[in-house]
PDB file of C-alpha atoms in Angstrom:
ATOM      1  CA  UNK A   1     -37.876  -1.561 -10.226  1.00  0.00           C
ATOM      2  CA  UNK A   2     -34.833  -0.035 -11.885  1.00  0.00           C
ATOM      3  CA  UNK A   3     -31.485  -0.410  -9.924  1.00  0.00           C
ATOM      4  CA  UNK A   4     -29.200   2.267 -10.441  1.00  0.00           C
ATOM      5  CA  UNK A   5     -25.222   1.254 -10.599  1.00  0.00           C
ATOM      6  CA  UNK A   6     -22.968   4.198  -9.836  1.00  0.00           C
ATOM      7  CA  UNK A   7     -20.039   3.626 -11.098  1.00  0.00           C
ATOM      8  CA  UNK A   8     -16.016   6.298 -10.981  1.00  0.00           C
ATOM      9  CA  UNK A   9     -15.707   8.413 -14.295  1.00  0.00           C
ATOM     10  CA  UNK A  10     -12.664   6.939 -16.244  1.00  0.00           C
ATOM     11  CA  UNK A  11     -10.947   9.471 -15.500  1.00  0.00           C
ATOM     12  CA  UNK A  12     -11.451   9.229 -11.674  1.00  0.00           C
ATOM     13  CA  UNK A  13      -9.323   6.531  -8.673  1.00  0.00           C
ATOM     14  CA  UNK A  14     -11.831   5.508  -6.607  1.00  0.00           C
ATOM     15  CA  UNK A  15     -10.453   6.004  -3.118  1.00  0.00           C
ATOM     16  CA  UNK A  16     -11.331   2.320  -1.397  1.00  0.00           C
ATOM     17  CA  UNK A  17      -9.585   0.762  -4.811  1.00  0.00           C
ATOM     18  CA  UNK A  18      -6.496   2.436  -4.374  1.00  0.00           C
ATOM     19  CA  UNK A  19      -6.579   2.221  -0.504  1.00  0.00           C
ATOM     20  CA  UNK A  20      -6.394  -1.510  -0.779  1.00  0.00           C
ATOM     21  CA  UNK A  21      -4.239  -1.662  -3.784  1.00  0.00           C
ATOM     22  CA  UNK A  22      -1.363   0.370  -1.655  1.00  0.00           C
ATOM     23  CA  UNK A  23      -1.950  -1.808   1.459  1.00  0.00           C
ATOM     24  CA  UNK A  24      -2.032  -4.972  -0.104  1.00  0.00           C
ATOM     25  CA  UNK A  25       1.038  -4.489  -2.533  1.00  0.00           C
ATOM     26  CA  UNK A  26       2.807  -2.492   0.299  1.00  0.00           C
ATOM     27  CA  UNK A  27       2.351  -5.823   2.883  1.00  0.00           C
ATOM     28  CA  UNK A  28       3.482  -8.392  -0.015  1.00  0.00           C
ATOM     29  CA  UNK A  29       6.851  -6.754  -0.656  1.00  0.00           C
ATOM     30  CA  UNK A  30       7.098  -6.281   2.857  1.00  0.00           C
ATOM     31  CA  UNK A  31       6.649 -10.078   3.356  1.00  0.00           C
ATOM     32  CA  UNK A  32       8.959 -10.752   0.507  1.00  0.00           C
ATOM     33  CA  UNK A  33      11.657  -8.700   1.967  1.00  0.00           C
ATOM     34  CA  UNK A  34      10.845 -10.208   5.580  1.00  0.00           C
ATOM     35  CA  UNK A  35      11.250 -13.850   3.981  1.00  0.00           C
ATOM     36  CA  UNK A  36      14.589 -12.694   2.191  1.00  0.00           C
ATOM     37  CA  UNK A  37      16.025 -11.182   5.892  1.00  0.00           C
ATOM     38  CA  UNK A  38      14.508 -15.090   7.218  1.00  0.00           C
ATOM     39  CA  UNK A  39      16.519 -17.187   4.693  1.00  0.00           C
ATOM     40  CA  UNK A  40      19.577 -15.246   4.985  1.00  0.00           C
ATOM     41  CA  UNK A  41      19.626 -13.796   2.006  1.00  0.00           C
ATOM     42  CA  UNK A  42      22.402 -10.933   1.838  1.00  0.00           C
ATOM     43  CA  UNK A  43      20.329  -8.221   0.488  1.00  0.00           C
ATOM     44  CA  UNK A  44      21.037  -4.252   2.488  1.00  0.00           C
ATOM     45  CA  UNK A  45      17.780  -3.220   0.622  1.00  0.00           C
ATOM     46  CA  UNK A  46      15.615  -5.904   2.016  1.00  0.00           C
ATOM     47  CA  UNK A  47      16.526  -4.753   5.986  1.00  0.00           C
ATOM     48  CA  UNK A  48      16.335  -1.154   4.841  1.00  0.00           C
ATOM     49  CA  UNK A  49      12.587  -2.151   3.805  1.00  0.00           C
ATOM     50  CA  UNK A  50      11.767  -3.473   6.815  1.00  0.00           C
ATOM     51  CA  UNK A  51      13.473  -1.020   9.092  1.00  0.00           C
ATOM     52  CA  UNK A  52      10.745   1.547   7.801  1.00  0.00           C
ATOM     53  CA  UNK A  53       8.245  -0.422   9.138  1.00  0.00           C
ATOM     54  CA  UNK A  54       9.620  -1.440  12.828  1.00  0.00           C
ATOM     55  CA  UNK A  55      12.694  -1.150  14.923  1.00  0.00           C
ATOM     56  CA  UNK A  56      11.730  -5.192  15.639  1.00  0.00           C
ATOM     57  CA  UNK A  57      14.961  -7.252  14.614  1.00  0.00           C
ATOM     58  CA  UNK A  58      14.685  -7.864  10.577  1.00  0.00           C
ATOM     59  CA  UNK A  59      14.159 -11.721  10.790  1.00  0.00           C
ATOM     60  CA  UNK A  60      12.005 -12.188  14.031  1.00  0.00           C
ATOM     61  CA  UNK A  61       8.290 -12.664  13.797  1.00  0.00           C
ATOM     62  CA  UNK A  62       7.568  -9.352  15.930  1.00  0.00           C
ATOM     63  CA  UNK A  63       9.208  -7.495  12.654  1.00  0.00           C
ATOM     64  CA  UNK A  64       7.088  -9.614  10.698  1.00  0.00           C
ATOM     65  CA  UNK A  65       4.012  -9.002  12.602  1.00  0.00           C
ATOM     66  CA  UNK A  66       4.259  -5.217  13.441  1.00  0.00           C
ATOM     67  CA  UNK A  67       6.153  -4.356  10.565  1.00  0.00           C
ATOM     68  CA  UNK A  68       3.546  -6.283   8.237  1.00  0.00           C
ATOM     69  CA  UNK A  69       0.586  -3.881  10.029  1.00  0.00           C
ATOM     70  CA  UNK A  70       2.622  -0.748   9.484  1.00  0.00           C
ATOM     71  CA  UNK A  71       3.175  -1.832   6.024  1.00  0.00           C
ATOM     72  CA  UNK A  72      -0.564  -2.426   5.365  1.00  0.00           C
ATOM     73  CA  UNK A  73      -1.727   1.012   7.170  1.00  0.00           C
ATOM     74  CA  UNK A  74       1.023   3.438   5.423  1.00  0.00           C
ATOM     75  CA  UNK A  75       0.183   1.273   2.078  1.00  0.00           C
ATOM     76  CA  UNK A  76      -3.431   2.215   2.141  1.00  0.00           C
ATOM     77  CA  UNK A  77      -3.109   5.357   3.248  1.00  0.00           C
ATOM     78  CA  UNK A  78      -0.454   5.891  -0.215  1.00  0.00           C
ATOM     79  CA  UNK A  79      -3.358   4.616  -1.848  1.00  0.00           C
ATOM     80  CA  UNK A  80      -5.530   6.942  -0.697  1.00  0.00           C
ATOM     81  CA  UNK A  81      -3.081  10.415  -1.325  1.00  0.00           C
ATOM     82  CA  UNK A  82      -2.395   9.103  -4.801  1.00  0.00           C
ATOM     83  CA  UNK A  83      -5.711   8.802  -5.415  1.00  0.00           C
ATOM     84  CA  UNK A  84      -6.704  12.033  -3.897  1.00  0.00           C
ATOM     85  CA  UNK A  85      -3.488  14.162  -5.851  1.00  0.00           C
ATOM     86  CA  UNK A  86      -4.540  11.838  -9.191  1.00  0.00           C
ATOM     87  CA  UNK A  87      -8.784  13.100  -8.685  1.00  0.00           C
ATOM     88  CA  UNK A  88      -7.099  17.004  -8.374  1.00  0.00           C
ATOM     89  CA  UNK A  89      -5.159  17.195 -10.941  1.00  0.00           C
ATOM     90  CA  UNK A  90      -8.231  15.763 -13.176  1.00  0.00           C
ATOM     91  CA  UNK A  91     -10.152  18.773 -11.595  1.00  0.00           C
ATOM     92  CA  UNK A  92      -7.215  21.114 -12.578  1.00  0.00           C
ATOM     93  CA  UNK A  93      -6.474  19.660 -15.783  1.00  0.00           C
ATOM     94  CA  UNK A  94     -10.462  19.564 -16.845  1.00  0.00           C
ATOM     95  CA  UNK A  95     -10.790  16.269 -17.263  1.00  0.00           C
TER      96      UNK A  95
END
């Protein structure tokens, strides 16, 4: 029996990849801003971060919490446009 592995053209995102790329990398700087705003570091950027994610108090663990889901969700769904806009303009472009 011959299994057959279907695999993106190089030139192609798959969707789930860069879904869970943009979610994942989205959450950690989230978390890494969160943790800055918890220590006490001085950093406007950091609370700026988080204050797209939740109206939660920067360093409380509700911001942490429902600002860490937002995060993820608007993260993967990034992922997925990018990869969408990337996969049409392949199409356009002939590729």
């Amino acid at each position: 029996m011959t299994e057959v592995i279907r695999t993106a053209s190089p030139s192609t995102l798959s969707y789930k990849r860069s879904a869970s790329t943009g979610a994942f990398s989205t959450l950690l700087l989230f978390a890494l801003c969160w943790v800055g705003v918890f220590i006490g570091l001085p950093l406007v950027l950091s609370h700026a971060f988080i204050g797209l994610f939740t109206l939660e108090p920067a360093g409380s663990l509700s911001s942490l919490l429902i600002g860490g889901l937002s995060a993820f969700v608007a993260g993967g769904l990034t992922g997925v446009i990018i990869a969408h806009c990337y996969n049409l303009a392949g199409r356009f472009f002939g590729e």
